[in-house]
Coordinates of N, CA and C in Angstrom, one line a residue:
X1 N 0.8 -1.2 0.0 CA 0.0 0.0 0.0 C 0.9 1.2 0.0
X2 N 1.8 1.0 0.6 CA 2.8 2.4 0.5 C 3.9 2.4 -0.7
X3 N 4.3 3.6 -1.1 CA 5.0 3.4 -2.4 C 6.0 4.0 -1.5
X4 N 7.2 3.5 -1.8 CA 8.7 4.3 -1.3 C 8.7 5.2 -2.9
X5 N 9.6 6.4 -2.4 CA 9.9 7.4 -3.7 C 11.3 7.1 -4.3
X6 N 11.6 6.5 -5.1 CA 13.2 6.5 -5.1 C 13.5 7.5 -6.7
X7 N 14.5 7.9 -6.7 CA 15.2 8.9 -8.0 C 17.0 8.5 -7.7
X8 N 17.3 8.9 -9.4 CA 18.5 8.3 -9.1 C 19.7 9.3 -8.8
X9 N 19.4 10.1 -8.1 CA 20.5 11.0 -7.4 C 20.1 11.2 -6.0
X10 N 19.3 10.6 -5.3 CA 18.8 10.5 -4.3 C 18.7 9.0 -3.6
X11 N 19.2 8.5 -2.3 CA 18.7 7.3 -1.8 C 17.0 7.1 -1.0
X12 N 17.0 6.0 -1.2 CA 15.7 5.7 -0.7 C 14.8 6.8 0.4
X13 N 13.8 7.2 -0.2 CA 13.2 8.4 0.9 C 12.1 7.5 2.0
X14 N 11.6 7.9 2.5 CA 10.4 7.5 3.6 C 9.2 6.9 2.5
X15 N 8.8 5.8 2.7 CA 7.5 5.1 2.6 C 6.3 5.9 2.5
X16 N 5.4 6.5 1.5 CA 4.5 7.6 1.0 C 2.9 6.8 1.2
X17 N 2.0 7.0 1.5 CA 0.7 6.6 1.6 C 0.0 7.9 0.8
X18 N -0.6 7.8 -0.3 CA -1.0 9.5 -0.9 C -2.5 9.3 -0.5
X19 N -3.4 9.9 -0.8 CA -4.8 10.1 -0.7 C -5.7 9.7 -1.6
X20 N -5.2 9.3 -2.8 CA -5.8 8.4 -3.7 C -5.6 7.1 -3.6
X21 N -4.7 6.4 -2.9 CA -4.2 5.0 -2.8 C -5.2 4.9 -1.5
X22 N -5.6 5.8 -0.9 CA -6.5 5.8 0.4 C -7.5 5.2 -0.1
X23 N -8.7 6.6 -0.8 CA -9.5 6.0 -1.2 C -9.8 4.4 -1.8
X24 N -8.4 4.4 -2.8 CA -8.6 2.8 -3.2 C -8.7 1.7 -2.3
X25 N -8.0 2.1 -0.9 CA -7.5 1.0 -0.4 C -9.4 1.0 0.5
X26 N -9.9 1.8 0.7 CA -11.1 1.8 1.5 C -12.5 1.5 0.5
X27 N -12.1 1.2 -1.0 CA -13.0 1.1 -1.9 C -12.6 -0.4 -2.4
X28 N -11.5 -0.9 -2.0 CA -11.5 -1.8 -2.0 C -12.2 -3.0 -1.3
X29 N -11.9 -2.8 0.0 CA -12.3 -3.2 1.2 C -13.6 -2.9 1.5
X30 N -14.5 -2.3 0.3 CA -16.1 -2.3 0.6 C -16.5 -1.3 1.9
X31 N -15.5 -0.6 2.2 CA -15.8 0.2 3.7 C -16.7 1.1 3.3
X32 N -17.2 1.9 2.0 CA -17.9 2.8 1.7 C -19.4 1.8 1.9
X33 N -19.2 0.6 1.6 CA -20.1 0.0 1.9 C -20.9 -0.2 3.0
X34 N -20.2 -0.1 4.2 CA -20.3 -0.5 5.3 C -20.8 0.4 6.6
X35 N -19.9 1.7 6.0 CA -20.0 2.7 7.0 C -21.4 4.1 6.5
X36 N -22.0 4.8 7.0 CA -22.5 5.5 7.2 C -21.8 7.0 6.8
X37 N -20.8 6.7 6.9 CA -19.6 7.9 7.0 C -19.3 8.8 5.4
X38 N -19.3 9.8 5.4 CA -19.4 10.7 4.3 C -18.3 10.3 3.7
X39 N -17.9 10.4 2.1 CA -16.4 11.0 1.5 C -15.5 11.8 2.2
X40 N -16.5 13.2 2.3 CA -15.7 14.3 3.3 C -15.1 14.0 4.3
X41 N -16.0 13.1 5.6 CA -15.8 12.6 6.7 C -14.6 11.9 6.8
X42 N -14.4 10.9 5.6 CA -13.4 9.8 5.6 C -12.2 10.6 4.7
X43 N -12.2 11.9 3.9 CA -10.7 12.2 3.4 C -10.7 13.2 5.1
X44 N -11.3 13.3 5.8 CA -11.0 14.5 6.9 C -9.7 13.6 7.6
X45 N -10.2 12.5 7.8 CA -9.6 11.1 8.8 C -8.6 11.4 8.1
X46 N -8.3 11.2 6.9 CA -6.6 11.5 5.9 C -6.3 12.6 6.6
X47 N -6.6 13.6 6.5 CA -6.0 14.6 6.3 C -5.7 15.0 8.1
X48 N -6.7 14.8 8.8 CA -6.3 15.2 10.3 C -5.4 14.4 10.5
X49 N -4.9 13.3 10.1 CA -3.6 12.3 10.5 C -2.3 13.4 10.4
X50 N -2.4 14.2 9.6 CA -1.1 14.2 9.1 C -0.4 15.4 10.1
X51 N 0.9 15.1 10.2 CA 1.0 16.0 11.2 C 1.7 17.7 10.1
X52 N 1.3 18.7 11.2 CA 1.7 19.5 9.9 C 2.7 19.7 9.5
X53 N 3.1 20.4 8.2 CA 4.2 20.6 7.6 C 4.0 21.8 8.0
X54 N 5.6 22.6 7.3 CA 6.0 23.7 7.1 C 5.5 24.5 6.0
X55 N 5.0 23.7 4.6 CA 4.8 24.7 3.7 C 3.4 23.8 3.1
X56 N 2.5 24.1 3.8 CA 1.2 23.9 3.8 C 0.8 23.7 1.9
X57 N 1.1 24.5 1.1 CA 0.9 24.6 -0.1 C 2.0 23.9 -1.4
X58 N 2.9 22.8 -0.5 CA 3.3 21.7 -1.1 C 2.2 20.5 -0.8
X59 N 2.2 20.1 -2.7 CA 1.0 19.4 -2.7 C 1.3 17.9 -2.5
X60 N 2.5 17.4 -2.2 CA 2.8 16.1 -2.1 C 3.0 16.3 -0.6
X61 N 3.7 17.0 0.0 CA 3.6 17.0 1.4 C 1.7 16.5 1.8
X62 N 1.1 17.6 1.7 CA -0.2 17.9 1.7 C -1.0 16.7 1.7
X63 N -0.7 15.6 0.6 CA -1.8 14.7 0.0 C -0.8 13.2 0.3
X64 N -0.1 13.0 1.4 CA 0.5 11.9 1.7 C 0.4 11.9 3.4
X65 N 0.8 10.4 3.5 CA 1.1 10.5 5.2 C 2.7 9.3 5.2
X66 N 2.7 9.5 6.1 CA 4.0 8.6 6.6 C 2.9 7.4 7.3
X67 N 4.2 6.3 7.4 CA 3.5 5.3 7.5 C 2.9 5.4 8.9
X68 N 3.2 6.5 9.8 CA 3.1 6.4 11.6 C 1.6 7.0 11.0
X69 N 1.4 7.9 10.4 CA 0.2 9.2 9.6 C -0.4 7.7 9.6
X70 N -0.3 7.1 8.7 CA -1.5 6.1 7.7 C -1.9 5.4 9.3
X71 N -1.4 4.7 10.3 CA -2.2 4.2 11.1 C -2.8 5.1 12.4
X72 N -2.4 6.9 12.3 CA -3.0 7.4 12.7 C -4.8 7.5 12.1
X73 N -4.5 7.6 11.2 CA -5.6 8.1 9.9 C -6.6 7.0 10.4
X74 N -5.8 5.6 10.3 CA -6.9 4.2 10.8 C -7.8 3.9 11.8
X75 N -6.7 4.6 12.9 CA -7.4 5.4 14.1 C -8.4 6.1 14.0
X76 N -8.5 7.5 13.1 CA -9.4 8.4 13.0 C -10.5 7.6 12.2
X77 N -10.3 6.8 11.6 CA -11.5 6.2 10.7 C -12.4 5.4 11.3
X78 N -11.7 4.5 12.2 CA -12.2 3.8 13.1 C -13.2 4.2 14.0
X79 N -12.8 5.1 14.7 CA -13.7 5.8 15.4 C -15.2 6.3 15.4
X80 N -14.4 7.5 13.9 CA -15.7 8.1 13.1 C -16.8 7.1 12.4
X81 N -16.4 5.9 12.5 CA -17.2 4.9 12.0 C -18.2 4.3 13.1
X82 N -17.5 3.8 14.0 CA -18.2 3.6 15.5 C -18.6 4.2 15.5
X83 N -18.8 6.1 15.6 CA -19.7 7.3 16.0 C -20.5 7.4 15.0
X84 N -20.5 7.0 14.1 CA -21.2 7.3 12.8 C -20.8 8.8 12.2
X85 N -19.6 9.6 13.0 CA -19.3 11.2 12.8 C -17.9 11.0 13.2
X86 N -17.5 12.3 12.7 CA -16.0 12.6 13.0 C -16.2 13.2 14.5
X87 N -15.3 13.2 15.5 CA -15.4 13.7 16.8 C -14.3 14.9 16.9
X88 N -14.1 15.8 17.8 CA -13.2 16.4 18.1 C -12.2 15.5 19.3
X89 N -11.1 15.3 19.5 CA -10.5 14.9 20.2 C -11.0 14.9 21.8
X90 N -11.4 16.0 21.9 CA -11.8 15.6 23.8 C -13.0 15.4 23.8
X91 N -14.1 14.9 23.0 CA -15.1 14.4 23.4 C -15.0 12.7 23.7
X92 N -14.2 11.9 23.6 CA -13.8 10.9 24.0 C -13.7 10.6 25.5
X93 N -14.6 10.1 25.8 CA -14.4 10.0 27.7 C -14.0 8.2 27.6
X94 N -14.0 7.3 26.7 CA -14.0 6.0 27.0 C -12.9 5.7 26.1
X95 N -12.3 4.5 26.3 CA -11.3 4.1 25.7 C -11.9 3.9 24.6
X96 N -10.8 3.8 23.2 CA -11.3 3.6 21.7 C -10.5 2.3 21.1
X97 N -9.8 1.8 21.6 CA -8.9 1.0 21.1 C -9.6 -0.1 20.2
X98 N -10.5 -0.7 21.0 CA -11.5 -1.9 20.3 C -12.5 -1.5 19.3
X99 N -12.7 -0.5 18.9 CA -12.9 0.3 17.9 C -12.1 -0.2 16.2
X100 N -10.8 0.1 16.7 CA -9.8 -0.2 15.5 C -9.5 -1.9 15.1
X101 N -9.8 -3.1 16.1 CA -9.4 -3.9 16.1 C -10.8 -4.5 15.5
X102 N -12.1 -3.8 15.7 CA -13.4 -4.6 14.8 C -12.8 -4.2 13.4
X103 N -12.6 -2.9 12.9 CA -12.4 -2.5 12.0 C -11.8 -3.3 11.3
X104 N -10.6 -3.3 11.6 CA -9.3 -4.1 10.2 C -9.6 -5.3 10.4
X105 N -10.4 -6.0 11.5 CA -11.4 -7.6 11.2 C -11.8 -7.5 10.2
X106 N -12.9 -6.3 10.0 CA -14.3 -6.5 8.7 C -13.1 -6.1 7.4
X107 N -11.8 -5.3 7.8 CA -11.6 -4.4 6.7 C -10.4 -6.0 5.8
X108 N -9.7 -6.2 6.6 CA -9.0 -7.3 6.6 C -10.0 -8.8 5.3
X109 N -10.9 -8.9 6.2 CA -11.9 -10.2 5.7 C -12.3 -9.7 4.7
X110 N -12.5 -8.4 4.0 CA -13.1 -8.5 3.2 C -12.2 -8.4 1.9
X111 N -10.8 -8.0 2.3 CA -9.7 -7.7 1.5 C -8.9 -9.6 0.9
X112 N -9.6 -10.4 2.4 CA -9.1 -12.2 2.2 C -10.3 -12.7 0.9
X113 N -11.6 -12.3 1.0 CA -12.1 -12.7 0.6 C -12.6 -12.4 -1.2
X114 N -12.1 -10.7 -1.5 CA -12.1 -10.5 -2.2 C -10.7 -11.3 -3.3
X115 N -9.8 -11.6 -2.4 CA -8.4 -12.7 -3.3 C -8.6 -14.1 -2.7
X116 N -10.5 -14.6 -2.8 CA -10.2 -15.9 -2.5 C -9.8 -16.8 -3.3
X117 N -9.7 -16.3 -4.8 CA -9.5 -17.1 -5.7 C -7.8 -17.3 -5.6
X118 N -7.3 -16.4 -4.8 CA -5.9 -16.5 -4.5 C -5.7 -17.4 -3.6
X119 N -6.3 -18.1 -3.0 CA -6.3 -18.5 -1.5 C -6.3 -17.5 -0.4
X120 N -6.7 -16.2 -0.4 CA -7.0 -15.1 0.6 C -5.4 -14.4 1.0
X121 N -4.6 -14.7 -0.2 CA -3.4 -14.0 -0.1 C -3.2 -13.0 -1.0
X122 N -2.4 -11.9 -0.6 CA -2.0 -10.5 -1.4 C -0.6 -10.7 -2.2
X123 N -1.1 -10.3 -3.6 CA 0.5 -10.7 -4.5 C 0.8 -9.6 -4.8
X124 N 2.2 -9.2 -4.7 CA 2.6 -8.0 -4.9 C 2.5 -7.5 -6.9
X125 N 2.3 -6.2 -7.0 CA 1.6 -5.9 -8.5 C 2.8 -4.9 -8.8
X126 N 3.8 -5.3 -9.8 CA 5.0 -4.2 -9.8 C 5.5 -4.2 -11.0
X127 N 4.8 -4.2 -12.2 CA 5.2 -4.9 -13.8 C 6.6 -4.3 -13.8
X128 N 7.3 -5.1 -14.0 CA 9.2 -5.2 -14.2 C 9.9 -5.0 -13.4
X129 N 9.5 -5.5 -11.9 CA 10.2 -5.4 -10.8 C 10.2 -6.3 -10.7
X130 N 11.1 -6.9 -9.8 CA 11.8 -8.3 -9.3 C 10.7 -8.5 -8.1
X131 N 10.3 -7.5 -7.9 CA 9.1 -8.3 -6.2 C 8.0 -8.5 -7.0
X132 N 7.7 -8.2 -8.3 CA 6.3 -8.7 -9.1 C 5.7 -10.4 -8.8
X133 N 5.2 -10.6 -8.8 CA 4.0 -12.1 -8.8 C 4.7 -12.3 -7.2
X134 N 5.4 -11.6 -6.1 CA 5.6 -12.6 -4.8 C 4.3 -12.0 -4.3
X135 N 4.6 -13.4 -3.0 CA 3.4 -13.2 -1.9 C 3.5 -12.1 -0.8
X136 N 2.9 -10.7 -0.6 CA 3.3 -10.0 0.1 C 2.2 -10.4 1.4
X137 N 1.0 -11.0 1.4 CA 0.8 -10.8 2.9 C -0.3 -12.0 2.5
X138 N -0.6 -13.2 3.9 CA -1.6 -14.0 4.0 C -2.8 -13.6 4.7
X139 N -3.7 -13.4 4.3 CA -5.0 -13.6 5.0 C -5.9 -14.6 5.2
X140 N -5.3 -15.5 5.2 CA -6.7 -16.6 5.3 C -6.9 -16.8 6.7
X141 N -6.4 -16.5 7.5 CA -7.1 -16.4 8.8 C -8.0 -15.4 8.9
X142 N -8.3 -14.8 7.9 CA -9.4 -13.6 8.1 C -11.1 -14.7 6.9
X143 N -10.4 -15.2 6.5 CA -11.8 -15.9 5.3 C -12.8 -16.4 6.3
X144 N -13.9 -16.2 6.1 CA -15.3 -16.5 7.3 C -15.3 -18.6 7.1
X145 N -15.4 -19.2 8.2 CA -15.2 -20.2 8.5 C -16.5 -21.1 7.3
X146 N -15.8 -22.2 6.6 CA -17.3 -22.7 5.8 C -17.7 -23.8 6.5
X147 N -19.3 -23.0 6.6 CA -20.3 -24.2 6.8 C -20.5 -25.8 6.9
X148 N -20.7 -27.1 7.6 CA -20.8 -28.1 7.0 C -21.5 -28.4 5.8
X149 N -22.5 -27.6 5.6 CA -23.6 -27.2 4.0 C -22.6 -27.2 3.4
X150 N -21.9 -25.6 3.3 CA -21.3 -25.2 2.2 C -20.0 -26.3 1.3
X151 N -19.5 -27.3 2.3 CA -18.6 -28.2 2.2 C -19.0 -29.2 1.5
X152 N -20.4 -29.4 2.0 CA -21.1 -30.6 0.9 C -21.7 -30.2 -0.4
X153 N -21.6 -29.1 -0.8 CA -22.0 -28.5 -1.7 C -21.2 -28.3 -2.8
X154 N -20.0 -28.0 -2.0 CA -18.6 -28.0 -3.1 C -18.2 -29.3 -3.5
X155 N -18.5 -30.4 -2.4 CA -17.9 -31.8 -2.6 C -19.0 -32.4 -4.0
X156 N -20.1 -31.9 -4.1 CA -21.2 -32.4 -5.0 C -20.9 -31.7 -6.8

C-alpha cells in the first residue's frame, strides 16, 4: 500500500501513503459500503492524521502520510465509523482502542475474501520489478469459516 519514492541522485526516501491510494484502499475493502460515513468525513480522517508541515501549499507534502500518519488516519476512521461522525479529540471520555481492532477484522476479511481465488493471499503488482507475482501478505485467517452445508456443496 505504501510506495517508497526513489530517484537516481537520491537514496531511498520514507514510505508515502497518498490520498488516492487511500480512497482505493477503502473502496476496495467495501468500507464505503459498510459505514455510514461521508467522503468528506473519511478524506477528513486523511487529512487530520497528518502531522503539519512547514509549507502547507506543497501538494505532495499535503496529500501523503507517513507510514506512523497512515495508522493514525486508521485510528481516525475507526472511530468516526463507530460514532457514525467525526469527533473532536476531547469528546472521547471512553477508551477507543476496540474500535480499530473490529475495523481491520471486517476491513482485513473483506480484502481475504475479495483474493479468494488466491487463497485469501495478497501478491505483490509491480510490472518489471523483481518483487512482481511474490506473496506479500496472508489472509486466510481472516476468510469466514465454511459451513458443513457449504462443504457438501462443493464436494457435490
Amino acid at each position: 500500500i505504501h510506495s517508497p519514492l526513489v530517484s537516481n541522485t537520491r537514496p531511498l526516501l520514507k514510505p508515502l501513503f497518498y490520498i488516492d491510494t487511500w480512497s482505493t484502499f477503502l473502496t476496495d475493502t467495501k468500507f464505503f459500503d459498510i459505514s455510514d460515513l461521508t467522503r468528506p468525513e473519511i478524506k477528513l480522517c486523511f487529512l487530520q492524521a497528518r502531522m503539519t508541515v512547514p509549507d502547507e501549499y506543497d501538494r505532495v507534502a499535503e496529500s501523503t502520510l507517513t507510514f506512523l500518519e497512515f495508522l493514525e488516519a486508521l485510528c481516525r476512521l475507526a472511530d468516526a465509523h463507530e460514532h457514525g461522525e467525526m469527533r473532536v479529540a476531547l469528546a472521547y471520555s471512553e477508551p477507543t482502542a476496540d474500535n480499530l481492532s473490529a475495523l481491520l477484522q471486517v476491513l482485513l476479511g473483506t480484502l481475504a475474501l475479495k483474493n479468494k481465488h488466491r487463497n485469501g493471499c495478497l501478491f505483490i503488482e509491480c510490472n518489471g520489478h523483481s518483487m512482481d507475482g511474490k506473496k506479500a501478505c496472508d489472509l486466510t485467517k481472516f476468510l469466514p469459516e465454511k459451513d458443513d452445508e457449504e462443504e457438501e456443496e462443493e464436494e457435490e
